[in-house]
């Protein structure tokens, strides 16, 4: 184990009788911040370790997903800091274009105003005002959780430096012909009045209707099915598969489009599935992405029939109707003309909704700005294939490749006012000028800037290097780029992660933004169900932190964190973690009161008892195990290892086995006190990254040193004592077996029983006093009579139960239980042996009976063993 280099003062063994998280957590955190423990020095000679925070929305507040992710990142960075790295956990927030604009627009609505009443400049000023007053409450909540971020480096995706980075990379992409403007189909929100990205679309199963409509007449007619009848007003073709014999005679002809008086062509396209429905599809290029592609291949016109609010604009009786009103009116009109061949209601199908306002999104043909992702996505894929970047767990690589290898061009423009405005100016004679951050925008009559802003993911895609000062070549950029690891949820692997990979490789001369992508799952309730306010199972982690302490919440989340797997969590698990924190507190307090110390070197192993050597051997194995699990991002396993080492081995075994030594005093007590101090010192440092608050209080009390935050991370000294480990395993076997027997006989844990321990010639002999202490075994007296004898671990434990239990009554009780178990077994065997019953009974019923039979067999064996161990009455 490493020796901490902090200067100690006199350790103070006094601790309050109970741990009260609310009284210490806030004060400890502010002390850490004031002392600058979390700051990072770009000029340090220490090796760098960098992680960026996935920037939470400025509109957001801490939810369990944040608390989960932040706990994992904080654990990694606290450990690396203790290992001697110049550690930077980069904090900041995302301006969250749509979400923030919606919040401020709602505030304006309360005043009876809209953003248009204010105008663009005044509205943006109003958003900045809201951000200063109400935005970013999550920062204070992060402090409650204990996030060890470098607060002096906090960034915002709309601050001056990041805005310069956005403009720089836009200009570079534009000049390299990787940004272009084109009319394409996009996701459109009729409520937010903007294009939205794929990640901002939430799909859910909605009840709709599927109507089959006959186009044309007689032999020149085709039936098509649709869930969006209102879009038929914009149809410009019907498509069939080229090999579909049913329609070959119609390909190249025209048929009449009902209700419109227009005639549209029948085209052959391999996109059509001849096995689905009628094998014919209506083609509406202006309102469907697949139809748009068909239209491009066949030179079809794009006929838009809805405006930005999804109101019908096509001439005729449906003009001015909302899309849903028009749907019903059009179906009714078609029915009246005898054009409806079939109707299915309800028809459940997947429908996209705006994640912000829940409005059904509308595919819409629109002039937008796009990133040509082909070469960027290839580089992002190759970086993983070539091993420059590792994805953990590795099985997530396939999902990553499935995405980047099939990435479509990215629509980056948004019809909002809050965000990075597109740095493009249009001239009076059709000129288009893209302006870099150091260039003057064109001025003069007729020049105007593009009104759109950039997708929020555009600026957050620059996060790993823009936060370090890029495009300036800063000391921080040189020191802390690339990031060591990105810790984030698998749900944004395709969006944020892929964009950072593309932009990082492009902007930083082929250097990827991070070495490792460590993906975690989503937090769910204890039943595995997604947490949602609408489900009534959403949890505010601050409530749990107030009730049980931040350490309890953190440990629960880390203990459930298997790589790439969703994490179920319930309040009872947080309670259990609170109990663990209390156990650490109480056991350390007991140890301090009974001689645990870190003063002076460790005694030579020859001076130690087998119990001392055992716990030091187990301690070093735990250090090695925890280190390996950290390096593999196995938070659940490392938390389990620490939990069982602390609770089971240190507190339940070592402390208990050593009590007789401590109570006896003398040189043995001094040796064990120093060993226990060493174990607590190392154990608290191992636990610190996950449970920082309770470990800080206990470690500084134990050592008298400044802070465990800046203590050395423990290292495996290599000390092993397999013989001592086997010796203590024998002690554990004896204690466990006798405890089980006592419990079976109904003895209370504290009830004392006379016993004779025949340990001579075994490794157990030196431990007789400890075994007696743990098992509440009295020395045998003159009237001792061995009424029960237990052979275990090569030794014999003889117990005199004559004065503790009524043997006759116990035999009678057990005989009754045995008879009941044998009756249950006979009934189960009878049913399982009945062929007629087995032929008729459902599989689940038969399985239950087999389970009952197995349980009956277990009960019979257990009860018979108890009877065999009882003395004869």
PDB file of N, CA, C and O in Angstrom, residues 607-664:
ATOM      1  N   UNK A 607       5.620 -10.827  13.778  1.00  0.00           N
ATOM      2  CA  UNK A 607       5.021 -10.351  15.025  1.00  0.00           C
ATOM      3  C   UNK A 607       3.500 -10.405  14.986  1.00  0.00           C
ATOM      4  O   UNK A 607       2.843 -10.161  15.997  1.00  0.00           O
ATOM      5  N   UNK A 608       2.943 -10.686  13.819  1.00  0.00           N
ATOM      6  CA  UNK A 608       1.483 -10.647  13.651  1.00  0.00           C
ATOM      7  C   UNK A 608       0.857 -12.003  13.914  1.00  0.00           C
ATOM      8  O   UNK A 608       1.486 -13.052  13.714  1.00  0.00           O
ATOM      9  N   UNK A 609      -0.407 -11.942  14.301  1.00  0.00           N
ATOM     10  CA  UNK A 609      -1.197 -13.172  14.404  1.00  0.00           C
ATOM     11  C   UNK A 609      -1.627 -13.603  13.004  1.00  0.00           C
ATOM     12  O   UNK A 609      -1.541 -12.840  12.046  1.00  0.00           O
ATOM     13  N   UNK A 610      -2.115 -14.846  12.898  1.00  0.00           N
ATOM     14  CA  UNK A 610      -2.632 -15.327  11.608  1.00  0.00           C
ATOM     15  C   UNK A 610      -3.794 -14.450  11.150  1.00  0.00           C
ATOM     16  O   UNK A 610      -3.971 -14.208   9.952  1.00  0.00           O
ATOM     17  N   UNK A 611      -4.591 -13.973  12.105  1.00  0.00           N
ATOM     18  CA  UNK A 611      -5.721 -13.103  11.758  1.00  0.00           C
ATOM     19  C   UNK A 611      -5.234 -11.803  11.144  1.00  0.00           C
ATOM     20  O   UNK A 611      -5.804 -11.311  10.157  1.00  0.00           O
ATOM     21  N   UNK A 612      -4.165 -11.247  11.691  1.00  0.00           N
ATOM     22  CA  UNK A 612      -3.582 -10.013  11.137  1.00  0.00           C
ATOM     23  C   UNK A 612      -3.063 -10.257   9.724  1.00  0.00           C
ATOM     24  O   UNK A 612      -3.305  -9.456   8.809  1.00  0.00           O
ATOM     25  N   UNK A 613      -2.332 -11.354   9.557  1.00  0.00           N
ATOM     26  CA  UNK A 613      -1.750 -11.647   8.246  1.00  0.00           C
ATOM     27  C   UNK A 613      -2.851 -11.937   7.222  1.00  0.00           C
ATOM     28  O   UNK A 613      -2.741 -11.561   6.054  1.00  0.00           O
ATOM     29  N   UNK A 614      -3.908 -12.609   7.686  1.00  0.00           N
ATOM     30  CA  UNK A 614      -5.044 -12.914   6.798  1.00  0.00           C
ATOM     31  C   UNK A 614      -5.672 -11.643   6.254  1.00  0.00           C
ATOM     32  O   UNK A 614      -5.887 -11.509   5.039  1.00  0.00           O
ATOM     33  N   UNK A 615      -5.971 -10.684   7.115  1.00  0.00           N
ATOM     34  CA  UNK A 615      -6.674  -9.491   6.649  1.00  0.00           C
ATOM     35  C   UNK A 615      -5.780  -8.644   5.757  1.00  0.00           C
ATOM     36  O   UNK A 615      -6.250  -8.038   4.775  1.00  0.00           O
ATOM     37  N   UNK A 616      -4.471  -8.620   6.025  1.00  0.00           N
ATOM     38  CA  UNK A 616      -3.574  -7.868   5.146  1.00  0.00           C
ATOM     39  C   UNK A 616      -3.452  -8.543   3.776  1.00  0.00           C
ATOM     40  O   UNK A 616      -3.373  -7.863   2.742  1.00  0.00           O
ATOM     41  N   UNK A 617      -3.464  -9.852   3.765  1.00  0.00           N
ATOM     42  CA  UNK A 617      -3.430 -10.578   2.490  1.00  0.00           C
ATOM     43  C   UNK A 617      -4.704 -10.311   1.695  1.00  0.00           C
ATOM     44  O   UNK A 617      -4.659 -10.037   0.493  1.00  0.00           O
ATOM     45  N   UNK A 618      -5.835 -10.367   2.380  1.00  0.00           N
ATOM     46  CA  UNK A 618      -7.115 -10.092   1.719  1.00  0.00           C
ATOM     47  C   UNK A 618      -7.192  -8.629   1.273  1.00  0.00           C
ATOM     48  O   UNK A 618      -7.748  -8.310   0.223  1.00  0.00           O
ATOM     49  N   UNK A 619      -6.621  -7.734   2.044  1.00  0.00           N
ATOM     50  CA  UNK A 619      -6.612  -6.315   1.691  1.00  0.00           C
ATOM     51  C   UNK A 619      -5.876  -6.096   0.371  1.00  0.00           C
ATOM     52  O   UNK A 619      -6.373  -5.408  -0.531  1.00  0.00           O
ATOM     53  N   UNK A 620      -4.712  -6.686   0.234  1.00  0.00           N
ATOM     54  CA  UNK A 620      -3.937  -6.494  -0.992  1.00  0.00           C
ATOM     55  C   UNK A 620      -4.625  -7.132  -2.190  1.00  0.00           C
ATOM     56  O   UNK A 620      -4.586  -6.584  -3.296  1.00  0.00           O
ATOM     57  N   UNK A 621      -5.256  -8.265  -2.006  1.00  0.00           N
ATOM     58  CA  UNK A 621      -5.999  -8.877  -3.099  1.00  0.00           C
ATOM     59  C   UNK A 621      -7.173  -7.987  -3.518  1.00  0.00           C
ATOM     60  O   UNK A 621      -7.492  -7.879  -4.702  1.00  0.00           O
ATOM     61  N   UNK A 622      -7.793  -7.354  -2.535  1.00  0.00           N
ATOM     62  CA  UNK A 622      -8.911  -6.454  -2.843  1.00  0.00           C
ATOM     63  C   UNK A 622      -8.422  -5.227  -3.603  1.00  0.00           C
ATOM     64  O   UNK A 622      -9.073  -4.772  -4.542  1.00  0.00           O
ATOM     65  N   UNK A 623      -7.275  -4.669  -3.206  1.00  0.00           N
ATOM     66  CA  UNK A 623      -6.699  -3.532  -3.937  1.00  0.00           C
ATOM     67  C   UNK A 623      -6.490  -3.916  -5.399  1.00  0.00           C
ATOM     68  O   UNK A 623      -6.869  -3.180  -6.321  1.00  0.00           O
ATOM     69  N   UNK A 624      -5.884  -5.075  -5.631  1.00  0.00           N
ATOM     70  CA  UNK A 624      -5.608  -5.517  -7.003  1.00  0.00           C
ATOM     71  C   UNK A 624      -6.905  -5.747  -7.768  1.00  0.00           C
ATOM     72  O   UNK A 624      -7.019  -5.378  -8.951  1.00  0.00           O
ATOM     73  N   UNK A 625      -7.888  -6.350  -7.109  1.00  0.00           N
ATOM     74  CA  UNK A 625      -9.167  -6.633  -7.770  1.00  0.00           C
ATOM     75  C   UNK A 625      -9.886  -5.341  -8.132  1.00  0.00           C
ATOM     76  O   UNK A 625     -10.389  -5.182  -9.260  1.00  0.00           O
ATOM     77  N   UNK A 626      -9.946  -4.398  -7.205  1.00  0.00           N
ATOM     78  CA  UNK A 626     -10.640  -3.134  -7.452  1.00  0.00           C
ATOM     79  C   UNK A 626      -9.951  -2.361  -8.573  1.00  0.00           C
ATOM     80  O   UNK A 626     -10.616  -1.774  -9.442  1.00  0.00           O
ATOM     81  N   UNK A 627      -8.620  -2.363  -8.582  1.00  0.00           N
ATOM     82  CA  UNK A 627      -7.899  -1.677  -9.653  1.00  0.00           C
ATOM     83  C   UNK A 627      -8.255  -2.254 -11.022  1.00  0.00           C
ATOM     84  O   UNK A 627      -8.520  -1.520 -11.977  1.00  0.00           O
ATOM     85  N   UNK A 628      -8.244  -3.566 -11.122  1.00  0.00           N
ATOM     86  CA  UNK A 628      -8.555  -4.213 -12.408  1.00  0.00           C
ATOM     87  C   UNK A 628      -9.986  -3.907 -12.835  1.00  0.00           C
ATOM     88  O   UNK A 628     -10.253  -3.674 -14.027  1.00  0.00           O
ATOM     89  N   UNK A 629     -10.904  -3.884 -11.894  1.00  0.00           N
ATOM     90  CA  UNK A 629     -12.304  -3.614 -12.227  1.00  0.00           C
ATOM     91  C   UNK A 629     -12.509  -2.154 -12.625  1.00  0.00           C
ATOM     92  O   UNK A 629     -13.300  -1.859 -13.527  1.00  0.00           O
ATOM     93  N   UNK A 630     -11.809  -1.231 -11.985  1.00  0.00           N
ATOM     94  CA  UNK A 630     -11.879   0.174 -12.407  1.00  0.00           C
ATOM     95  C   UNK A 630     -11.398   0.326 -13.845  1.00  0.00           C
ATOM     96  O   UNK A 630     -12.014   1.018 -14.658  1.00  0.00           O
ATOM     97  N   UNK A 631     -10.292  -0.329 -14.161  1.00  0.00           N
ATOM     98  CA  UNK A 631      -9.725  -0.197 -15.508  1.00  0.00           C
ATOM     99  C   UNK A 631     -10.637  -0.814 -16.562  1.00  0.00           C
ATOM    100  O   UNK A 631     -10.511  -0.492 -17.748  1.00  0.00           O
ATOM    101  N   UNK A 632     -11.542  -1.690 -16.131  1.00  0.00           N
ATOM    102  CA  UNK A 632     -12.494  -2.321 -17.049  1.00  0.00           C
ATOM    103  C   UNK A 632     -13.890  -1.695 -16.930  1.00  0.00           C
ATOM    104  O   UNK A 632     -14.844  -2.227 -17.487  1.00  0.00           O
ATOM    105  N   UNK A 633     -14.009  -0.601 -16.179  1.00  0.00           N
ATOM    106  CA  UNK A 633     -15.281   0.127 -16.009  1.00  0.00           C
ATOM    107  C   UNK A 633     -16.383  -0.773 -15.449  1.00  0.00           C
ATOM    108  O   UNK A 633     -17.557  -0.606 -15.763  1.00  0.00           O
ATOM    109  N   UNK A 634     -15.985  -1.684 -14.571  1.00  0.00           N
ATOM    110  CA  UNK A 634     -16.932  -2.612 -13.946  1.00  0.00           C
ATOM    111  C   UNK A 634     -17.328  -2.057 -12.575  1.00  0.00           C
ATOM    112  O   UNK A 634     -16.928  -2.554 -11.526  1.00  0.00           O
ATOM    113  N   UNK A 635     -18.142  -1.002 -12.593  1.00  0.00           N
ATOM    114  CA  UNK A 635     -18.484  -0.304 -11.350  1.00  0.00           C
ATOM    115  C   UNK A 635     -19.286  -1.187 -10.395  1.00  0.00           C
ATOM    116  O   UNK A 635     -19.098  -1.128  -9.189  1.00  0.00           O
ATOM    117  N   UNK A 636     -20.185  -1.975 -10.936  1.00  0.00           N
ATOM    118  CA  UNK A 636     -20.994  -2.843 -10.084  1.00  0.00           C
ATOM    119  C   UNK A 636     -20.118  -3.850  -9.356  1.00  0.00           C
ATOM    120  O   UNK A 636     -20.237  -4.033  -8.135  1.00  0.00           O
ATOM    121  N   UNK A 637     -19.222  -4.491 -10.079  1.00  0.00           N
ATOM    122  CA  UNK A 637     -18.377  -5.519  -9.468  1.00  0.00           C
ATOM    123  C   UNK A 637     -17.403  -4.931  -8.458  1.00  0.00           C
ATOM    124  O   UNK A 637     -17.147  -5.521  -7.405  1.00  0.00           O
ATOM    125  N   UNK A 638     -16.844  -3.757  -8.755  1.00  0.00           N
ATOM    126  CA  UNK A 638     -15.897  -3.171  -7.803  1.00  0.00           C
ATOM    127  C   UNK A 638     -16.623  -2.713  -6.542  1.00  0.00           C
ATOM    128  O   UNK A 638     -16.083  -2.809  -5.433  1.00  0.00           O
ATOM    129  N   UNK A 639     -17.857  -2.223  -6.708  1.00  0.00           N
ATOM    130  CA  UNK A 639     -18.646  -1.815  -5.537  1.00  0.00           C
ATOM    131  C   UNK A 639     -18.992  -3.024  -4.683  1.00  0.00           C
ATOM    132  O   UNK A 639     -18.947  -2.968  -3.439  1.00  0.00           O
ATOM    133  N   UNK A 640     -19.354  -4.136  -5.336  1.00  0.00           N
ATOM    134  CA  UNK A 640     -19.642  -5.365  -4.598  1.00  0.00           C
ATOM    135  C   UNK A 640     -18.401  -5.852  -3.865  1.00  0.00           C
ATOM    136  O   UNK A 640     -18.478  -6.284  -2.699  1.00  0.00           O
ATOM    137  N   UNK A 641     -17.254  -5.805  -4.540  1.00  0.00           N
ATOM    138  CA  UNK A 641     -16.014  -6.255  -3.904  1.00  0.00           C
ATOM    139  C   UNK A 641     -15.701  -5.421  -2.665  1.00  0.00           C
ATOM    140  O   UNK A 641     -15.326  -5.961  -1.613  1.00  0.00           O
ATOM    141  N   UNK A 642     -15.864  -4.112  -2.772  1.00  0.00           N
ATOM    142  CA  UNK A 642     -15.601  -3.234  -1.632  1.00  0.00           C
ATOM    143  C   UNK A 642     -16.612  -3.457  -0.517  1.00  0.00           C
ATOM    144  O   UNK A 642     -16.262  -3.461   0.670  1.00  0.00           O
ATOM    145  N   UNK A 643     -17.875  -3.635  -0.892  1.00  0.00           N
ATOM    146  CA  UNK A 643     -18.930  -3.857   0.101  1.00  0.00           C
ATOM    147  C   UNK A 643     -18.626  -5.106   0.922  1.00  0.00           C
ATOM    148  O   UNK A 643     -18.650  -5.083   2.165  1.00  0.00           O
ATOM    149  N   UNK A 644     -18.343  -6.210   0.246  1.00  0.00           N
ATOM    150  CA  UNK A 644     -18.153  -7.471   0.960  1.00  0.00           C
ATOM    151  C   UNK A 644     -16.831  -7.500   1.719  1.00  0.00           C
ATOM    152  O   UNK A 644     -16.750  -8.091   2.804  1.00  0.00           O
ATOM    153  N   UNK A 645     -15.801  -6.828   1.174  1.00  0.00           N
ATOM    154  CA  UNK A 645     -14.560  -6.757   1.937  1.00  0.00           C
ATOM    155  C   UNK A 645     -14.774  -5.961   3.216  1.00  0.00           C
ATOM    156  O   UNK A 645     -14.371  -6.386   4.308  1.00  0.00           O
ATOM    157  N   UNK A 646     -15.404  -4.805   3.101  1.00  0.00           N
ATOM    158  CA  UNK A 646     -15.590  -3.942   4.273  1.00  0.00           C
ATOM    159  C   UNK A 646     -16.513  -4.579   5.297  1.00  0.00           C
ATOM    160  O   UNK A 646     -16.165  -4.718   6.477  1.00  0.00           O
ATOM    161  N   UNK A 647     -17.705  -4.963   4.834  1.00  0.00           N
ATOM    162  CA  UNK A 647     -18.716  -5.448   5.789  1.00  0.00           C
ATOM    163  C   UNK A 647     -18.377  -6.854   6.282  1.00  0.00           C
ATOM    164  O   UNK A 647     -18.344  -7.117   7.488  1.00  0.00           O
ATOM    165  N   UNK A 648     -18.126  -7.755   5.328  1.00  0.00           N
ATOM    166  CA  UNK A 648     -17.955  -9.151   5.719  1.00  0.00           C
ATOM    167  C   UNK A 648     -16.582  -9.406   6.342  1.00  0.00           C
ATOM    168  O   UNK A 648     -16.496  -9.930   7.461  1.00  0.00           O
ATOM    169  N   UNK A 649     -15.523  -9.049   5.623  1.00  0.00           N
ATOM    170  CA  UNK A 649     -14.199  -9.467   6.067  1.00  0.00           C
ATOM    171  C   UNK A 649     -13.621  -8.564   7.154  1.00  0.00           C
ATOM    172  O   UNK A 649     -13.074  -9.056   8.141  1.00  0.00           O
ATOM    173  N   UNK A 650     -13.746  -7.233   6.971  1.00  0.00           N
ATOM    174  CA  UNK A 650     -13.154  -6.346   7.973  1.00  0.00           C
ATOM    175  C   UNK A 650     -14.021  -6.275   9.222  1.00  0.00           C
ATOM    176  O   UNK A 650     -13.557  -6.539  10.339  1.00  0.00           O
ATOM    177  N   UNK A 651     -15.294  -5.952   9.054  1.00  0.00           N
ATOM    178  CA  UNK A 651     -16.128  -5.692  10.218  1.00  0.00           C
ATOM    179  C   UNK A 651     -16.666  -6.969  10.863  1.00  0.00           C
ATOM    180  O   UNK A 651     -16.582  -7.148  12.079  1.00  0.00           O
ATOM    181  N   UNK A 652     -17.218  -7.868  10.053  1.00  0.00           N
ATOM    182  CA  UNK A 652     -17.849  -9.054  10.634  1.00  0.00           C
ATOM    183  C   UNK A 652     -16.851 -10.125  11.048  1.00  0.00           C
ATOM    184  O   UNK A 652     -17.151 -10.951  11.908  1.00  0.00           O
ATOM    185  N   UNK A 653     -15.641 -10.143  10.438  1.00  0.00           N
ATOM    186  CA  UNK A 653     -14.680 -11.180  10.791  1.00  0.00           C
ATOM    187  C   UNK A 653     -13.438 -10.626  11.484  1.00  0.00           C
ATOM    188  O   UNK A 653     -13.147 -11.009  12.618  1.00  0.00           O
ATOM    189  N   UNK A 654     -12.722  -9.733  10.824  1.00  0.00           N
ATOM    190  CA  UNK A 654     -11.461  -9.313  11.435  1.00  0.00           C
ATOM    191  C   UNK A 654     -11.689  -8.600  12.771  1.00  0.00           C
ATOM    192  O   UNK A 654     -11.042  -8.930  13.780  1.00  0.00           O
ATOM    193  N   UNK A 655     -12.592  -7.626  12.779  1.00  0.00           N
ATOM    194  CA  UNK A 655     -12.828  -6.898  14.034  1.00  0.00           C
ATOM    195  C   UNK A 655     -13.327  -7.843  15.121  1.00  0.00           C
ATOM    196  O   UNK A 655     -12.874  -7.794  16.271  1.00  0.00           O
ATOM    197  N   UNK A 656     -14.242  -8.746  14.746  1.00  0.00           N
ATOM    198  CA  UNK A 656     -14.792  -9.668  15.749  1.00  0.00           C
ATOM    199  C   UNK A 656     -13.735 -10.659  16.222  1.00  0.00           C
ATOM    200  O   UNK A 656     -13.634 -10.959  17.411  1.00  0.00           O
ATOM    201  N   UNK A 657     -12.932 -11.191  15.288  1.00  0.00           N
ATOM    202  CA  UNK A 657     -11.887 -12.135  15.686  1.00  0.00           C
ATOM    203  C   UNK A 657     -10.820 -11.469  16.548  1.00  0.00           C
ATOM    204  O   UNK A 657     -10.158 -12.132  17.361  1.00  0.00           O
ATOM    205  N   UNK A 658     -10.643 -10.161  16.368  1.00  0.00           N
ATOM    206  CA  UNK A 658      -9.579  -9.452  17.084  1.00  0.00           C
ATOM    207  C   UNK A 658     -10.028  -8.885  18.422  1.00  0.00           C
ATOM    208  O   UNK A 658      -9.189  -8.359  19.175  1.00  0.00           O
ATOM    209  N   UNK A 659     -11.304  -8.970  18.722  1.00  0.00           N
ATOM    210  CA  UNK A 659     -11.791  -8.363  19.971  1.00  0.00           C
ATOM    211  C   UNK A 659     -11.098  -8.949  21.191  1.00  0.00           C
ATOM    212  O   UNK A 659     -10.746  -8.221  22.132  1.00  0.00           O
ATOM    213  N   UNK A 660     -10.893 -10.264  21.185  1.00  0.00           N
ATOM    214  CA  UNK A 660     -10.226 -10.864  22.353  1.00  0.00           C
ATOM    215  C   UNK A 660      -8.807 -10.338  22.495  1.00  0.00           C
ATOM    216  O   UNK A 660      -8.312 -10.141  23.612  1.00  0.00           O
ATOM    217  N   UNK A 661      -8.157 -10.094  21.359  1.00  0.00           N
ATOM    218  CA  UNK A 661      -6.800  -9.534  21.400  1.00  0.00           C
ATOM    219  C   UNK A 661      -6.822  -8.115  21.949  1.00  0.00           C
ATOM    220  O   UNK A 661      -6.007  -7.744  22.812  1.00  0.00           O
ATOM    221  N   UNK A 662      -7.780  -7.308  21.453  1.00  0.00           N
ATOM    222  CA  UNK A 662      -7.878  -5.932  21.935  1.00  0.00           C
ATOM    223  C   UNK A 662      -8.211  -5.892  23.428  1.00  0.00           C
ATOM    224  O   UNK A 662      -7.630  -5.116  24.191  1.00  0.00           O
ATOM    225  N   UNK A 663      -9.135  -6.760  23.864  1.00  0.00           N
ATOM    226  CA  UNK A 663      -9.557  -6.738  25.260  1.00  0.00           C
ATOM    227  C   UNK A 663      -8.431  -7.229  26.181  1.00  0.00           C
ATOM    228  O   UNK A 663      -8.332  -6.801  27.328  1.00  0.00           O
ATOM    229  N   UNK A 664      -7.558  -8.116  25.636  1.00  0.00           N
ATOM    230  CA  UNK A 664      -6.461  -8.640  26.448  1.00  0.00           C
ATOM    231  C   UNK A 664      -5.356  -7.604  26.618  1.00  0.00           C
ATOM    232  O   UNK A 664      -4.604  -7.647  27.600  1.00  0.00           O
TER     233      UNK A 664
END
